[in-house]
Amino acid sequence: MKSKLTFLFLLINYLSFSQSIETLKSDCAKMYDATYNMDFEKILDYTHPKVFDIVDKETMLTVLDETFQNDKLRIRLVHPKTTFTFSEVKEIDGKKICVVEYPQAMRMIFENPLSEEEKNALEESLKTTMTSKKITFEKDRNAFYIDGKDIMIAVSEEATQNKWKLINYDKSQPQLLNMVLGENVVKQLGLQ
């Protein structure tokens, strides 16, 4: 009888863990789809709530909208779907954490033709801030094609009501990750 209870307990744990991973996979795909379709409100639904302690939702919506489309440029994801790679789920400081990597290509399309000086300055700036990405200027489109791997950190914890929420990892802005997850978590993930 005791072994049947132990087996039942292990089976329930396994099934809830599997369901949790399947939910994470689905949520990542939905967030990417929302980004591809510029559904910024939906993106924020999948964003870790502690981000909104730093920047409120309305400001974040405005920033996203103005970043992806304004009088000077438009940013569009190139591929409607992507493939995600999930690390093993780690439990650190009471948080379930999963590092999610995925290829992402985007175009930064300029409304007015760029001069050679503008193109060179922008290319240098992009290469400085996006060191892990391949940056190519497409003269016929008046656009930069930006290709590389991106990383999101998936977190399930009390602050997220134990649902998976996501944070984009930007190597050039580690302070955001530290503020949301805590320095110990970021250090243990090897992202510092």
JSON list of C-alpha atoms in Angstrom, two decimals:
[
{"chain": "A", "resi": 1, "resn": "MET", "atom": "CA", "xyz": [0.00, 0.00, 0.00]},
{"chain": "A", "resi": 2, "resn": "LYS", "atom": "CA", "xyz": [2.82, 2.38, 0.91]},
{"chain": "A", "resi": 3, "resn": "SER", "atom": "CA", "xyz": [4.55, 1.77, -2.44]},
{"chain": "A", "resi": 4, "resn": "LYS", "atom": "CA", "xyz": [1.28, 2.50, -4.29]},
{"chain": "A", "resi": 5, "resn": "LEU", "atom": "CA", "xyz": [0.97, 5.84, -2.47]},
{"chain": "A", "resi": 6, "resn": "THR", "atom": "CA", "xyz": [4.58, 6.68, -3.24]},
{"chain": "A", "resi": 7, "resn": "PHE", "atom": "CA", "xyz": [4.03, 5.80, -6.91]},
{"chain": "A", "resi": 8, "resn": "LEU", "atom": "CA", "xyz": [0.84, 7.90, -7.00]},
{"chain": "A", "resi": 9, "resn": "PHE", "atom": "CA", "xyz": [2.66, 10.86, -5.42]},
{"chain": "A", "resi": 10, "resn": "LEU", "atom": "CA", "xyz": [5.52, 10.60, -7.94]},
{"chain": "A", "resi": 11, "resn": "LEU", "atom": "CA", "xyz": [3.07, 10.29, -10.83]},
{"chain": "A", "resi": 12, "resn": "ILE", "atom": "CA", "xyz": [1.15, 13.40, -9.73]},
{"chain": "A", "resi": 13, "resn": "ASN", "atom": "CA", "xyz": [4.42, 15.35, -9.38]},
{"chain": "A", "resi": 14, "resn": "TYR", "atom": "CA", "xyz": [5.55, 14.21, -12.83]},
{"chain": "A", "resi": 15, "resn": "LEU", "atom": "CA", "xyz": [2.23, 15.07, -14.46]},
{"chain": "A", "resi": 16, "resn": "SER", "atom": "CA", "xyz": [2.04, 18.53, -12.87]},
{"chain": "A", "resi": 17, "resn": "PHE", "atom": "CA", "xyz": [5.66, 19.23, -13.88]},
{"chain": "A", "resi": 18, "resn": "SER", "atom": "CA", "xyz": [4.98, 18.07, -17.46]},
{"chain": "A", "resi": 19, "resn": "GLN", "atom": "CA", "xyz": [1.86, 20.21, -17.60]},
{"chain": "A", "resi": 20, "resn": "SER", "atom": "CA", "xyz": [3.87, 23.18, -16.31]},
{"chain": "A", "resi": 21, "resn": "ILE", "atom": "CA", "xyz": [6.49, 22.75, -19.06]},
{"chain": "A", "resi": 22, "resn": "GLU", "atom": "CA", "xyz": [3.78, 22.37, -21.71]},
{"chain": "A", "resi": 23, "resn": "THR", "atom": "CA", "xyz": [2.18, 25.58, -20.45]},
{"chain": "A", "resi": 24, "resn": "LEU", "atom": "CA", "xyz": [5.55, 27.34, -20.64]},
{"chain": "A", "resi": 25, "resn": "LYS", "atom": "CA", "xyz": [6.08, 26.15, -24.22]},
{"chain": "A", "resi": 26, "resn": "SER", "atom": "CA", "xyz": [2.62, 27.37, -25.18]},
{"chain": "A", "resi": 27, "resn": "ASP", "atom": "CA", "xyz": [3.11, 30.73, -23.44]},
{"chain": "A", "resi": 28, "resn": "CYS", "atom": "CA", "xyz": [6.44, 31.33, -25.20]},
{"chain": "A", "resi": 29, "resn": "ALA", "atom": "CA", "xyz": [4.84, 30.62, -28.58]},
{"chain": "A", "resi": 30, "resn": "LYS", "atom": "CA", "xyz": [1.92, 32.95, -27.76]},
{"chain": "A", "resi": 31, "resn": "MET", "atom": "CA", "xyz": [4.26, 35.74, -26.66]},
{"chain": "A", "resi": 32, "resn": "TYR", "atom": "CA", "xyz": [6.33, 35.41, -29.84]},
{"chain": "A", "resi": 33, "resn": "ASP", "atom": "CA", "xyz": [3.12, 35.44, -31.90]},
{"chain": "A", "resi": 34, "resn": "ALA", "atom": "CA", "xyz": [1.95, 38.57, -30.07]},
{"chain": "A", "resi": 35, "resn": "THR", "atom": "CA", "xyz": [5.30, 40.22, -30.82]},
{"chain": "A", "resi": 36, "resn": "TYR", "atom": "CA", "xyz": [5.12, 39.23, -34.49]},
{"chain": "A", "resi": 37, "resn": "ASN", "atom": "CA", "xyz": [1.60, 40.68, -34.68]},
{"chain": "A", "resi": 38, "resn": "MET", "atom": "CA", "xyz": [2.48, 43.74, -32.57]},
{"chain": "A", "resi": 39, "resn": "ASP", "atom": "CA", "xyz": [-0.17, 42.91, -29.97]},
{"chain": "A", "resi": 40, "resn": "PHE", "atom": "CA", "xyz": [1.61, 44.81, -27.22]},
{"chain": "A", "resi": 41, "resn": "GLU", "atom": "CA", "xyz": [-1.10, 44.35, -24.58]},
{"chain": "A", "resi": 42, "resn": "LYS", "atom": "CA", "xyz": [-0.87, 40.59, -24.97]},
{"chain": "A", "resi": 43, "resn": "ILE", "atom": "CA", "xyz": [2.94, 40.79, -24.71]},
{"chain": "A", "resi": 44, "resn": "LEU", "atom": "CA", "xyz": [2.53, 42.52, -21.37]},
{"chain": "A", "resi": 45, "resn": "ASP", "atom": "CA", "xyz": [0.17, 39.77, -20.18]},
{"chain": "A", "resi": 46, "resn": "TYR", "atom": "CA", "xyz": [3.13, 37.36, -20.40]},
{"chain": "A", "resi": 47, "resn": "THR", "atom": "CA", "xyz": [5.61, 39.79, -18.82]},
{"chain": "A", "resi": 48, "resn": "HIS", "atom": "CA", "xyz": [6.78, 39.31, -15.23]},
{"chain": "A", "resi": 49, "resn": "PRO", "atom": "CA", "xyz": [4.72, 41.66, -13.00]},
{"chain": "A", "resi": 50, "resn": "LYS", "atom": "CA", "xyz": [7.80, 43.03, -11.19]},
{"chain": "A", "resi": 51, "resn": "VAL", "atom": "CA", "xyz": [8.77, 44.75, -14.45]},
{"chain": "A", "resi": 52, "resn": "PHE", "atom": "CA", "xyz": [5.74, 47.01, -13.88]},
{"chain": "A", "resi": 53, "resn": "ASP", "atom": "CA", "xyz": [7.15, 48.11, -10.54]},
{"chain": "A", "resi": 54, "resn": "ILE", "atom": "CA", "xyz": [9.94, 49.69, -12.59]},
{"chain": "A", "resi": 55, "resn": "VAL", "atom": "CA", "xyz": [7.87, 50.93, -15.56]},
{"chain": "A", "resi": 56, "resn": "ASP", "atom": "CA", "xyz": [4.08, 51.05, -15.40]},
{"chain": "A", "resi": 57, "resn": "LYS", "atom": "CA", "xyz": [2.03, 49.20, -18.04]},
{"chain": "A", "resi": 58, "resn": "GLU", "atom": "CA", "xyz": [0.75, 52.32, -19.81]},
{"chain": "A", "resi": 59, "resn": "THR", "atom": "CA", "xyz": [4.26, 53.71, -20.23]},
{"chain": "A", "resi": 60, "resn": "MET", "atom": "CA", "xyz": [5.47, 50.30, -21.40]},
{"chain": "A", "resi": 61, "resn": "LEU", "atom": "CA", "xyz": [2.66, 50.11, -23.99]},
{"chain": "A", "resi": 62, "resn": "THR", "atom": "CA", "xyz": [3.55, 53.57, -25.29]},
{"chain": "A", "resi": 63, "resn": "VAL", "atom": "CA", "xyz": [7.25, 52.72, -25.47]},
{"chain": "A", "resi": 64, "resn": "LEU", "atom": "CA", "xyz": [6.59, 49.47, -27.35]},
{"chain": "A", "resi": 65, "resn": "ASP", "atom": "CA", "xyz": [4.22, 51.15, -29.79]},
{"chain": "A", "resi": 66, "resn": "GLU", "atom": "CA", "xyz": [6.58, 54.07, -30.45]},
{"chain": "A", "resi": 67, "resn": "THR", "atom": "CA", "xyz": [9.60, 51.76, -30.76]},
{"chain": "A", "resi": 68, "resn": "PHE", "atom": "CA", "xyz": [8.03, 49.38, -33.27]},
{"chain": "A", "resi": 69, "resn": "GLN", "atom": "CA", "xyz": [6.44, 52.05, -35.44]},
{"chain": "A", "resi": 70, "resn": "ASN", "atom": "CA", "xyz": [7.02, 55.77, -35.60]},
{"chain": "A", "resi": 71, "resn": "ASP", "atom": "CA", "xyz": [7.66, 58.54, -38.14]},
{"chain": "A", "resi": 72, "resn": "LYS", "atom": "CA", "xyz": [11.27, 57.43, -38.68]},
{"chain": "A", "resi": 73, "resn": "LEU", "atom": "CA", "xyz": [11.21, 53.63, -38.65]},
{"chain": "A", "resi": 74, "resn": "ARG", "atom": "CA", "xyz": [9.29, 50.38, -38.30]},
{"chain": "A", "resi": 75, "resn": "ILE", "atom": "CA", "xyz": [10.53, 47.21, -36.65]},
{"chain": "A", "resi": 76, "resn": "ARG", "atom": "CA", "xyz": [9.10, 43.88, -37.79]},
{"chain": "A", "resi": 77, "resn": "LEU", "atom": "CA", "xyz": [9.92, 40.30, -36.93]},
{"chain": "A", "resi": 78, "resn": "VAL", "atom": "CA", "xyz": [10.79, 38.39, -40.11]},
{"chain": "A", "resi": 79, "resn": "HIS", "atom": "CA", "xyz": [9.58, 34.89, -39.25]},
{"chain": "A", "resi": 80, "resn": "PRO", "atom": "CA", "xyz": [6.00, 34.23, -38.05]},
{"chain": "A", "resi": 81, "resn": "LYS", "atom": "CA", "xyz": [7.16, 31.23, -35.98]},
{"chain": "A", "resi": 82, "resn": "THR", "atom": "CA", "xyz": [10.36, 30.26, -34.18]},
{"chain": "A", "resi": 83, "resn": "THR", "atom": "CA", "xyz": [11.82, 27.27, -32.37]},
{"chain": "A", "resi": 84, "resn": "PHE", "atom": "CA", "xyz": [12.47, 27.50, -28.64]},
{"chain": "A", "resi": 85, "resn": "THR", "atom": "CA", "xyz": [15.11, 25.66, -26.64]},
{"chain": "A", "resi": 86, "resn": "PHE", "atom": "CA", "xyz": [14.33, 25.23, -22.94]},
{"chain": "A", "resi": 87, "resn": "SER", "atom": "CA", "xyz": [16.93, 24.70, -20.22]},
{"chain": "A", "resi": 88, "resn": "GLU", "atom": "CA", "xyz": [16.18, 22.40, -17.35]},
{"chain": "A", "resi": 89, "resn": "VAL", "atom": "CA", "xyz": [13.94, 24.06, -14.79]},
{"chain": "A", "resi": 90, "resn": "LYS", "atom": "CA", "xyz": [15.89, 25.16, -11.73]},
{"chain": "A", "resi": 91, "resn": "GLU", "atom": "CA", "xyz": [14.51, 26.11, -8.36]},
{"chain": "A", "resi": 92, "resn": "ILE", "atom": "CA", "xyz": [16.43, 29.08, -6.94]},
{"chain": "A", "resi": 93, "resn": "ASP", "atom": "CA", "xyz": [15.29, 31.16, -3.96]},
{"chain": "A", "resi": 94, "resn": "GLY", "atom": "CA", "xyz": [11.76, 29.78, -4.19]},
{"chain": "A", "resi": 95, "resn": "LYS", "atom": "CA", "xyz": [11.44, 30.55, -7.90]},
{"chain": "A", "resi": 96, "resn": "LYS", "atom": "CA", "xyz": [11.16, 28.05, -10.73]},
{"chain": "A", "resi": 97, "resn": "ILE", "atom": "CA", "xyz": [13.39, 29.36, -13.50]},
{"chain": "A", "resi": 98, "resn": "CYS", "atom": "CA", "xyz": [13.86, 28.24, -17.10]},
{"chain": "A", "resi": 99, "resn": "VAL", "atom": "CA", "xyz": [16.16, 29.88, -19.64]},
{"chain": "A", "resi": 100, "resn": "VAL", "atom": "CA", "xyz": [14.52, 29.98, -23.06]},
{"chain": "A", "resi": 101, "resn": "GLU", "atom": "CA", "xyz": [16.62, 30.56, -26.19]},
{"chain": "A", "resi": 102, "resn": "TYR", "atom": "CA", "xyz": [15.29, 31.13, -29.68]},
{"chain": "A", "resi": 103, "resn": "PRO", "atom": "CA", "xyz": [16.45, 32.45, -33.05]},
{"chain": "A", "resi": 104, "resn": "GLN", "atom": "CA", "xyz": [14.98, 35.78, -33.99]},
{"chain": "A", "resi": 105, "resn": "ALA", "atom": "CA", "xyz": [15.34, 37.85, -37.12]},
{"chain": "A", "resi": 106, "resn": "MET", "atom": "CA", "xyz": [13.95, 41.35, -37.46]},
{"chain": "A", "resi": 107, "resn": "ARG", "atom": "CA", "xyz": [14.04, 44.25, -39.85]},
{"chain": "A", "resi": 108, "resn": "MET", "atom": "CA", "xyz": [14.44, 47.85, -38.83]},
{"chain": "A", "resi": 109, "resn": "ILE", "atom": "CA", "xyz": [12.96, 49.67, -41.84]},
{"chain": "A", "resi": 110, "resn": "PHE", "atom": "CA", "xyz": [13.55, 53.39, -42.21]},
{"chain": "A", "resi": 111, "resn": "GLU", "atom": "CA", "xyz": [10.88, 55.63, -43.72]},
{"chain": "A", "resi": 112, "resn": "ASN", "atom": "CA", "xyz": [13.36, 57.98, -45.38]},
{"chain": "A", "resi": 113, "resn": "PRO", "atom": "CA", "xyz": [16.55, 56.98, -47.21]},
{"chain": "A", "resi": 114, "resn": "LEU", "atom": "CA", "xyz": [19.59, 56.92, -44.94]},
{"chain": "A", "resi": 115, "resn": "SER", "atom": "CA", "xyz": [22.71, 58.77, -45.94]},
{"chain": "A", "resi": 116, "resn": "GLU", "atom": "CA", "xyz": [25.95, 56.81, -45.89]},
{"chain": "A", "resi": 117, "resn": "GLU", "atom": "CA", "xyz": [26.94, 58.62, -42.67]},
{"chain": "A", "resi": 118, "resn": "GLU", "atom": "CA", "xyz": [23.62, 57.82, -40.98]},
{"chain": "A", "resi": 119, "resn": "LYS", "atom": "CA", "xyz": [23.81, 54.19, -42.09]},
{"chain": "A", "resi": 120, "resn": "ASN", "atom": "CA", "xyz": [27.38, 53.81, -40.80]},
{"chain": "A", "resi": 121, "resn": "ALA", "atom": "CA", "xyz": [26.59, 55.47, -37.45]},
{"chain": "A", "resi": 122, "resn": "LEU", "atom": "CA", "xyz": [23.47, 53.35, -36.93]},
{"chain": "A", "resi": 123, "resn": "GLU", "atom": "CA", "xyz": [25.27, 50.16, -37.97]},
{"chain": "A", "resi": 124, "resn": "GLU", "atom": "CA", "xyz": [28.09, 50.88, -35.51]},
{"chain": "A", "resi": 125, "resn": "SER", "atom": "CA", "xyz": [25.58, 51.60, -32.74]},
{"chain": "A", "resi": 126, "resn": "LEU", "atom": "CA", "xyz": [23.62, 48.41, -33.43]},
{"chain": "A", "resi": 127, "resn": "LYS", "atom": "CA", "xyz": [26.77, 46.30, -33.50]},
{"chain": "A", "resi": 128, "resn": "THR", "atom": "CA", "xyz": [27.87, 47.83, -30.19]},
{"chain": "A", "resi": 129, "resn": "THR", "atom": "CA", "xyz": [24.56, 47.14, -28.41]},
{"chain": "A", "resi": 130, "resn": "MET", "atom": "CA", "xyz": [23.71, 43.86, -30.13]},
{"chain": "A", "resi": 131, "resn": "THR", "atom": "CA", "xyz": [27.06, 42.13, -29.95]},
{"chain": "A", "resi": 132, "resn": "SER", "atom": "CA", "xyz": [25.69, 38.61, -30.44]},
{"chain": "A", "resi": 133, "resn": "LYS", "atom": "CA", "xyz": [23.68, 39.50, -33.54]},
{"chain": "A", "resi": 134, "resn": "LYS", "atom": "CA", "xyz": [24.53, 39.65, -37.22]},
{"chain": "A", "resi": 135, "resn": "ILE", "atom": "CA", "xyz": [23.68, 43.12, -38.56]},
{"chain": "A", "resi": 136, "resn": "THR", "atom": "CA", "xyz": [23.28, 43.64, -42.31]},
{"chain": "A", "resi": 137, "resn": "PHE", "atom": "CA", "xyz": [22.14, 46.75, -44.12]},
{"chain": "A", "resi": 138, "resn": "GLU", "atom": "CA", "xyz": [19.72, 46.03, -46.98]},
{"chain": "A", "resi": 139, "resn": "LYS", "atom": "CA", "xyz": [20.02, 49.04, -49.26]},
{"chain": "A", "resi": 140, "resn": "ASP", "atom": "CA", "xyz": [17.07, 48.05, -51.49]},
{"chain": "A", "resi": 141, "resn": "ARG", "atom": "CA", "xyz": [14.78, 47.98, -48.42]},
{"chain": "A", "resi": 142, "resn": "ASN", "atom": "CA", "xyz": [16.45, 50.88, -46.61]},
{"chain": "A", "resi": 143, "resn": "ALA", "atom": "CA", "xyz": [16.57, 48.55, -43.62]},
{"chain": "A", "resi": 144, "resn": "PHE", "atom": "CA", "xyz": [18.83, 46.74, -41.20]},
{"chain": "A", "resi": 145, "resn": "TYR", "atom": "CA", "xyz": [18.37, 42.99, -41.02]},
{"chain": "A", "resi": 146, "resn": "ILE", "atom": "CA", "xyz": [19.19, 41.83, -37.49]},
{"chain": "A", "resi": 147, "resn": "ASP", "atom": "CA", "xyz": [19.62, 38.11, -36.92]},
{"chain": "A", "resi": 148, "resn": "GLY", "atom": "CA", "xyz": [20.69, 36.08, -33.91]},
{"chain": "A", "resi": 149, "resn": "LYS", "atom": "CA", "xyz": [19.64, 34.27, -30.76]},
{"chain": "A", "resi": 150, "resn": "ASP", "atom": "CA", "xyz": [17.52, 35.88, -28.09]},
{"chain": "A", "resi": 151, "resn": "ILE", "atom": "CA", "xyz": [17.00, 34.78, -24.51]},
{"chain": "A", "resi": 152, "resn": "MET", "atom": "CA", "xyz": [13.99, 35.00, -22.24]},
{"chain": "A", "resi": 153, "resn": "ILE", "atom": "CA", "xyz": [13.94, 34.00, -18.61]},
{"chain": "A", "resi": 154, "resn": "ALA", "atom": "CA", "xyz": [10.75, 32.19, -17.60]},
{"chain": "A", "resi": 155, "resn": "VAL", "atom": "CA", "xyz": [9.81, 32.50, -13.94]},
{"chain": "A", "resi": 156, "resn": "SER", "atom": "CA", "xyz": [7.12, 30.82, -11.87]},
{"chain": "A", "resi": 157, "resn": "GLU", "atom": "CA", "xyz": [6.89, 32.08, -8.31]},
{"chain": "A", "resi": 158, "resn": "GLU", "atom": "CA", "xyz": [4.54, 33.58, -5.73]},
{"chain": "A", "resi": 159, "resn": "ALA", "atom": "CA", "xyz": [4.72, 37.03, -7.40]},
{"chain": "A", "resi": 160, "resn": "THR", "atom": "CA", "xyz": [3.44, 35.46, -10.65]},
{"chain": "A", "resi": 161, "resn": "GLN", "atom": "CA", "xyz": [0.76, 33.40, -8.85]},
{"chain": "A", "resi": 162, "resn": "ASN", "atom": "CA", "xyz": [2.90, 30.38, -9.78]},
{"chain": "A", "resi": 163, "resn": "LYS", "atom": "CA", "xyz": [2.24, 30.91, -13.49]},
{"chain": "A", "resi": 164, "resn": "TRP", "atom": "CA", "xyz": [5.06, 31.26, -15.99]},
{"chain": "A", "resi": 165, "resn": "LYS", "atom": "CA", "xyz": [5.94, 34.88, -16.75]},
{"chain": "A", "resi": 166, "resn": "LEU", "atom": "CA", "xyz": [8.74, 36.03, -19.02]},
{"chain": "A", "resi": 167, "resn": "ILE", "atom": "CA", "xyz": [11.54, 38.58, -18.99]},
{"chain": "A", "resi": 168, "resn": "ASN", "atom": "CA", "xyz": [13.73, 39.35, -21.99]},
{"chain": "A", "resi": 169, "resn": "TYR", "atom": "CA", "xyz": [17.41, 39.01, -21.21]},
{"chain": "A", "resi": 170, "resn": "ASP", "atom": "CA", "xyz": [19.53, 41.83, -22.53]},
{"chain": "A", "resi": 171, "resn": "LYS", "atom": "CA", "xyz": [23.22, 41.41, -21.74]},
{"chain": "A", "resi": 172, "resn": "SER", "atom": "CA", "xyz": [23.69, 45.18, -21.94]},
{"chain": "A", "resi": 173, "resn": "GLN", "atom": "CA", "xyz": [21.05, 45.80, -19.22]},
{"chain": "A", "resi": 174, "resn": "PRO", "atom": "CA", "xyz": [21.70, 43.29, -16.41]},
{"chain": "A", "resi": 175, "resn": "GLN", "atom": "CA", "xyz": [20.28, 45.64, -13.78]},
{"chain": "A", "resi": 176, "resn": "LEU", "atom": "CA", "xyz": [16.69, 44.94, -14.92]},
{"chain": "A", "resi": 177, "resn": "LEU", "atom": "CA", "xyz": [17.15, 41.21, -14.39]},
{"chain": "A", "resi": 178, "resn": "ASN", "atom": "CA", "xyz": [18.75, 41.87, -11.00]},
{"chain": "A", "resi": 179, "resn": "MET", "atom": "CA", "xyz": [15.81, 44.07, -9.95]},
{"chain": "A", "resi": 180, "resn": "VAL", "atom": "CA", "xyz": [13.19, 41.51, -11.02]},
{"chain": "A", "resi": 181, "resn": "LEU", "atom": "CA", "xyz": [14.88, 38.23, -10.06]},
{"chain": "A", "resi": 182, "resn": "GLY", "atom": "CA", "xyz": [17.50, 39.24, -7.52]},
{"chain": "A", "resi": 183, "resn": "GLU", "atom": "CA", "xyz": [21.27, 39.16, -7.93]},
{"chain": "A", "resi": 184, "resn": "ASN", "atom": "CA", "xyz": [21.61, 35.65, -6.45]},
{"chain": "A", "resi": 185, "resn": "VAL", "atom": "CA", "xyz": [19.26, 34.15, -9.05]},
{"chain": "A", "resi": 186, "resn": "VAL", "atom": "CA", "xyz": [20.98, 35.97, -11.92]},
{"chain": "A", "resi": 187, "resn": "LYS", "atom": "CA", "xyz": [24.39, 34.83, -10.62]},
{"chain": "A", "resi": 188, "resn": "GLN", "atom": "CA", "xyz": [23.29, 31.19, -10.27]},
{"chain": "A", "resi": 189, "resn": "LEU", "atom": "CA", "xyz": [21.94, 31.29, -13.83]},
{"chain": "A", "resi": 190, "resn": "GLY", "atom": "CA", "xyz": [25.38, 32.48, -14.99]},
{"chain": "A", "resi": 191, "resn": "LEU", "atom": "CA", "xyz": [23.96, 35.64, -16.54]},
{"chain": "A", "resi": 192, "resn": "GLN", "atom": "CA", "xyz": [26.12, 38.18, -14.72]}
]
